[in-house]
Amino acid sequence: MSERSEVRSQMSRRTVILRSVGGAATAAAMVFVKPRPAAAKMAPAGAAYQDTPKGDQQCSNCSLFQAPSACQLVDGTISPSGWCKYWVKKAG
Ligand code: SF4
């Protein structure tokens, strides 16, 4: 084998190895990329949640309320007529 073809052969082997390593690294990265867990909700007591409205403010007219009985921010069963200190007026 001539010196030139020996160099080509070595470069070809190196290319194959580097591509394999690159592919393995990509596969490994795909295995270790996990979806982010949903943010934890706040405890009702931490939000000063109560089962009754505060004036005309209540969960059913809060933008964070998720009918029929949940909230994007506060954990647990949320009454449509409840209220907490993070109440935000529902648009519309
Ligand atoms: S007032 Fe809004 S933020 Fe507070 S518990 Fe009710 S829906 Fe959630």
Short mmCIF file of N, CA and C and ligand atoms in Angstrom, two decimals:
data_model
loop_
_atom_site.label_atom_id
_atom_site.label_comp_id
_atom_site.label_asym_id
_atom_site.label_seq_id
_atom_site.Cartn_x
_atom_site.Cartn_y
_atom_site.Cartn_z
N MET A 1 0.85 -1.18 0.00
CA MET A 1 0.00 0.00 0.00
C MET A 1 0.89 1.23 0.00
N SER A 2 0.57 2.19 -0.89
CA SER A 2 1.39 3.40 -0.96
C SER A 2 1.13 4.26 0.27
N GLU A 3 2.04 5.19 0.47
CA GLU A 3 1.89 6.07 1.64
C GLU A 3 0.60 6.88 1.55
N ARG A 4 0.29 7.32 0.32
CA ARG A 4 -0.92 8.14 0.12
C ARG A 4 -2.20 7.32 0.42
N SER A 5 -2.26 6.12 -0.09
CA SER A 5 -3.47 5.32 0.16
C SER A 5 -3.56 4.90 1.62
N GLU A 6 -2.40 4.74 2.28
CA GLU A 6 -2.39 4.44 3.71
C GLU A 6 -3.00 5.60 4.49
N VAL A 7 -2.61 6.84 4.12
CA VAL A 7 -3.16 8.02 4.79
C VAL A 7 -4.66 8.11 4.55
N ARG A 8 -5.10 7.87 3.31
CA ARG A 8 -6.54 7.89 3.00
C ARG A 8 -7.28 6.86 3.82
N SER A 9 -6.72 5.69 3.92
CA SER A 9 -7.35 4.62 4.66
C SER A 9 -7.49 4.99 6.14
N GLN A 10 -6.42 5.59 6.69
CA GLN A 10 -6.46 6.00 8.10
C GLN A 10 -7.51 7.09 8.32
N MET A 11 -7.57 8.05 7.35
CA MET A 11 -8.54 9.12 7.48
C MET A 11 -9.95 8.57 7.38
N SER A 12 -10.14 7.60 6.51
CA SER A 12 -11.46 7.02 6.36
C SER A 12 -11.88 6.32 7.65
N ARG A 13 -10.95 5.56 8.24
CA ARG A 13 -11.25 4.89 9.51
C ARG A 13 -11.56 5.91 10.60
N ARG A 14 -10.78 6.99 10.62
CA ARG A 14 -10.98 8.04 11.63
C ARG A 14 -12.37 8.66 11.44
N THR A 15 -12.75 8.89 10.19
CA THR A 15 -14.06 9.49 9.91
C THR A 15 -15.18 8.58 10.40
N VAL A 16 -15.03 7.28 10.13
CA VAL A 16 -16.06 6.32 10.56
C VAL A 16 -16.16 6.33 12.08
N ILE A 17 -15.00 6.32 12.76
CA ILE A 17 -15.00 6.30 14.22
C ILE A 17 -15.63 7.57 14.78
N LEU A 18 -15.23 8.73 14.23
CA LEU A 18 -15.77 10.00 14.73
C LEU A 18 -17.28 10.08 14.50
N ARG A 19 -17.74 9.59 13.34
CA ARG A 19 -19.18 9.62 13.07
C ARG A 19 -19.91 8.69 14.03
N SER A 20 -19.30 7.57 14.33
CA SER A 20 -19.92 6.63 15.27
C SER A 20 -20.02 7.25 16.65
N VAL A 21 -18.93 7.88 17.08
CA VAL A 21 -18.92 8.52 18.40
C VAL A 21 -19.96 9.63 18.44
N GLY A 22 -20.03 10.40 17.36
CA GLY A 22 -21.01 11.48 17.29
C GLY A 22 -22.42 10.95 17.36
N GLY A 23 -22.68 9.87 16.64
CA GLY A 23 -24.01 9.26 16.66
C GLY A 23 -24.34 8.72 18.04
N ALA A 24 -23.36 8.11 18.69
CA ALA A 24 -23.58 7.56 20.03
C ALA A 24 -23.86 8.69 21.02
N ALA A 25 -23.11 9.79 20.87
CA ALA A 25 -23.33 10.93 21.77
C ALA A 25 -24.72 11.50 21.58
N THR A 26 -25.16 11.58 20.33
CA THR A 26 -26.51 12.09 20.07
C THR A 26 -27.55 11.16 20.67
N ALA A 27 -27.36 9.86 20.50
CA ALA A 27 -28.30 8.89 21.06
C ALA A 27 -28.31 9.00 22.58
N ALA A 28 -27.11 9.13 23.19
CA ALA A 28 -27.04 9.25 24.65
C ALA A 28 -27.75 10.52 25.11
N ALA A 29 -27.56 11.61 24.38
CA ALA A 29 -28.22 12.87 24.75
C ALA A 29 -29.73 12.71 24.67
N MET A 30 -30.20 11.98 23.67
CA MET A 30 -31.64 11.80 23.53
C MET A 30 -32.20 10.99 24.69
N VAL A 31 -31.41 10.03 25.18
CA VAL A 31 -31.86 9.20 26.30
C VAL A 31 -31.96 10.04 27.57
N PHE A 32 -30.99 10.96 27.76
CA PHE A 32 -30.95 11.71 29.01
C PHE A 32 -31.79 12.98 29.02
N VAL A 33 -32.35 13.36 27.88
CA VAL A 33 -33.21 14.54 27.86
C VAL A 33 -34.61 14.11 28.29
N LYS A 34 -35.00 14.55 29.43
CA LYS A 34 -36.32 14.21 29.96
C LYS A 34 -37.19 15.45 29.94
N PRO A 35 -38.49 15.27 29.74
CA PRO A 35 -39.37 16.44 29.80
C PRO A 35 -39.37 17.02 31.21
N ARG A 36 -39.46 18.34 31.28
CA ARG A 36 -39.49 18.99 32.59
C ARG A 36 -40.79 18.66 33.30
N PRO A 37 -40.71 18.34 34.57
CA PRO A 37 -41.94 18.08 35.30
C PRO A 37 -42.74 19.37 35.45
N ALA A 38 -44.03 19.20 35.51
CA ALA A 38 -44.87 20.38 35.71
C ALA A 38 -44.51 21.03 37.04
N ALA A 39 -44.59 22.33 37.07
CA ALA A 39 -44.27 23.04 38.30
C ALA A 39 -45.23 22.62 39.40
N ALA A 40 -44.70 22.48 40.60
CA ALA A 40 -45.52 22.08 41.73
C ALA A 40 -46.46 23.22 42.08
N LYS A 41 -47.66 22.84 42.49
CA LYS A 41 -48.63 23.87 42.89
C LYS A 41 -48.41 24.25 44.34
N MET A 42 -48.95 25.36 44.68
CA MET A 42 -48.84 25.90 46.04
C MET A 42 -49.91 25.27 46.94
N ALA A 43 -49.57 25.08 48.20
CA ALA A 43 -50.55 24.57 49.16
C ALA A 43 -51.63 25.63 49.38
N PRO A 44 -52.87 25.21 49.57
CA PRO A 44 -53.96 26.19 49.77
C PRO A 44 -53.67 27.17 50.91
N ALA A 45 -53.10 26.66 52.00
CA ALA A 45 -52.83 27.56 53.14
C ALA A 45 -51.82 28.65 52.76
N GLY A 46 -50.86 28.31 51.92
CA GLY A 46 -49.85 29.29 51.50
C GLY A 46 -50.44 30.40 50.65
N ALA A 47 -51.58 30.12 50.03
CA ALA A 47 -52.23 31.13 49.20
C ALA A 47 -53.38 31.81 49.95
N ALA A 48 -53.54 31.46 51.23
CA ALA A 48 -54.65 31.98 52.05
C ALA A 48 -55.99 31.64 51.40
N TYR A 49 -56.05 30.42 50.84
CA TYR A 49 -57.28 29.98 50.18
C TYR A 49 -58.41 29.81 51.19
N GLN A 50 -59.61 30.20 50.77
CA GLN A 50 -60.81 29.99 51.59
C GLN A 50 -61.92 29.50 50.66
N ASP A 51 -62.90 28.79 51.23
CA ASP A 51 -63.98 28.22 50.43
C ASP A 51 -65.05 29.23 50.07
N THR A 52 -64.90 30.43 50.52
CA THR A 52 -65.92 31.45 50.27
C THR A 52 -65.33 32.62 49.47
N PRO A 53 -66.17 33.36 48.76
CA PRO A 53 -65.68 34.50 47.97
C PRO A 53 -65.19 35.64 48.86
N LYS A 54 -64.49 36.55 48.26
CA LYS A 54 -64.10 37.79 48.96
C LYS A 54 -64.69 38.92 48.12
N GLY A 55 -65.79 39.43 48.61
CA GLY A 55 -66.50 40.44 47.83
C GLY A 55 -66.96 39.83 46.52
N ASP A 56 -66.66 40.51 45.43
CA ASP A 56 -67.05 39.97 44.13
C ASP A 56 -65.93 39.14 43.49
N GLN A 57 -64.88 38.89 44.27
CA GLN A 57 -63.78 38.05 43.77
C GLN A 57 -64.00 36.61 44.21
N GLN A 58 -63.99 35.71 43.25
CA GLN A 58 -64.08 34.28 43.57
C GLN A 58 -63.41 33.49 42.45
N CYS A 59 -63.11 32.23 42.74
CA CYS A 59 -62.35 31.41 41.79
C CYS A 59 -63.00 31.36 40.40
N SER A 60 -64.31 31.29 40.35
CA SER A 60 -64.97 31.16 39.04
C SER A 60 -64.74 32.37 38.14
N ASN A 61 -64.38 33.52 38.71
CA ASN A 61 -64.06 34.67 37.86
C ASN A 61 -62.57 35.04 37.94
N CYS A 62 -61.75 34.05 38.29
CA CYS A 62 -60.29 34.23 38.34
C CYS A 62 -59.69 33.57 37.09
N SER A 63 -58.70 34.20 36.51
CA SER A 63 -58.11 33.67 35.28
C SER A 63 -57.31 32.38 35.51
N LEU A 64 -57.02 32.06 36.77
CA LEU A 64 -56.25 30.85 37.06
C LEU A 64 -57.12 29.63 37.36
N PHE A 65 -58.43 29.85 37.42
CA PHE A 65 -59.35 28.76 37.75
C PHE A 65 -59.46 27.80 36.58
N GLN A 66 -59.50 26.49 36.91
CA GLN A 66 -59.68 25.44 35.91
C GLN A 66 -60.93 24.66 36.28
N ALA A 67 -62.03 24.96 35.61
CA ALA A 67 -63.30 24.28 35.91
C ALA A 67 -63.15 22.77 35.72
N PRO A 68 -63.78 21.96 36.52
CA PRO A 68 -64.78 22.38 37.48
C PRO A 68 -64.23 22.67 38.88
N SER A 69 -63.03 22.18 39.23
CA SER A 69 -62.61 22.32 40.63
C SER A 69 -61.10 22.32 40.81
N ALA A 70 -60.38 23.02 39.94
CA ALA A 70 -58.92 23.06 40.06
C ALA A 70 -58.42 24.46 39.76
N CYS A 71 -57.16 24.66 40.07
CA CYS A 71 -56.50 25.96 39.87
C CYS A 71 -55.11 25.70 39.31
N GLN A 72 -54.65 26.58 38.46
CA GLN A 72 -53.31 26.44 37.90
C GLN A 72 -52.24 26.67 38.96
N LEU A 73 -52.57 27.39 40.01
CA LEU A 73 -51.58 27.80 41.00
C LEU A 73 -51.69 27.06 42.32
N VAL A 74 -52.93 26.85 42.76
CA VAL A 74 -53.16 26.28 44.08
C VAL A 74 -53.55 24.81 43.96
N ASP A 75 -52.97 23.99 44.79
CA ASP A 75 -53.18 22.55 44.77
C ASP A 75 -54.51 22.17 45.44
N GLY A 76 -55.01 21.01 45.09
CA GLY A 76 -56.19 20.46 45.75
C GLY A 76 -57.48 20.82 45.04
N THR A 77 -58.58 20.44 45.68
CA THR A 77 -59.90 20.73 45.13
C THR A 77 -60.24 22.19 45.41
N ILE A 78 -60.57 22.90 44.36
CA ILE A 78 -60.84 24.34 44.47
C ILE A 78 -62.31 24.60 44.16
N SER A 79 -62.97 25.24 45.07
CA SER A 79 -64.40 25.56 44.88
C SER A 79 -64.53 26.75 43.92
N PRO A 80 -65.50 26.70 43.02
CA PRO A 80 -65.74 27.85 42.14
C PRO A 80 -66.06 29.12 42.94
N SER A 81 -66.59 28.94 44.14
CA SER A 81 -66.92 30.10 44.96
C SER A 81 -65.85 30.38 46.02
N GLY A 82 -64.66 29.75 45.86
CA GLY A 82 -63.55 30.01 46.77
C GLY A 82 -62.80 31.27 46.38
N TRP A 83 -61.74 31.53 47.09
CA TRP A 83 -60.92 32.73 46.82
C TRP A 83 -59.54 32.52 47.44
N CYS A 84 -58.53 33.16 46.89
CA CYS A 84 -57.21 33.20 47.54
C CYS A 84 -56.55 34.54 47.20
N LYS A 85 -55.43 34.79 47.87
CA LYS A 85 -54.79 36.11 47.71
C LYS A 85 -54.14 36.31 46.33
N TYR A 86 -54.13 35.26 45.49
CA TYR A 86 -53.56 35.42 44.15
C TYR A 86 -54.65 35.58 43.08
N TRP A 87 -55.84 35.89 43.51
CA TRP A 87 -56.94 36.07 42.56
C TRP A 87 -56.53 37.07 41.46
N VAL A 88 -56.84 36.71 40.22
CA VAL A 88 -56.56 37.57 39.07
C VAL A 88 -57.82 37.63 38.22
N LYS A 89 -58.29 38.82 37.96
CA LYS A 89 -59.54 38.99 37.20
C LYS A 89 -59.45 38.27 35.85
N LYS A 90 -60.48 37.46 35.60
CA LYS A 90 -60.56 36.75 34.32
C LYS A 90 -60.85 37.76 33.21
N ALA A 91 -60.13 37.66 32.13
CA ALA A 91 -60.34 38.58 31.00
C ALA A 91 -61.67 38.30 30.33
N GLY A 92 -62.24 39.31 29.79
CA GLY A 92 -63.49 39.13 29.04
C GLY A 92 -64.62 39.41 29.87
S1 SF4 B 1 -58.65 32.76 43.41
FE1 SF4 B 1 -57.69 32.11 41.49
S2 SF4 B 1 -55.58 31.66 42.04
FE2 SF4 B 1 -56.77 31.66 43.93
S3 SF4 B 1 -57.42 29.52 44.23
FE3 SF4 B 1 -59.06 30.57 43.15
S4 SF4 B 1 -58.64 30.14 41.01
FE4 SF4 B 1 -56.74 29.74 42.11
#
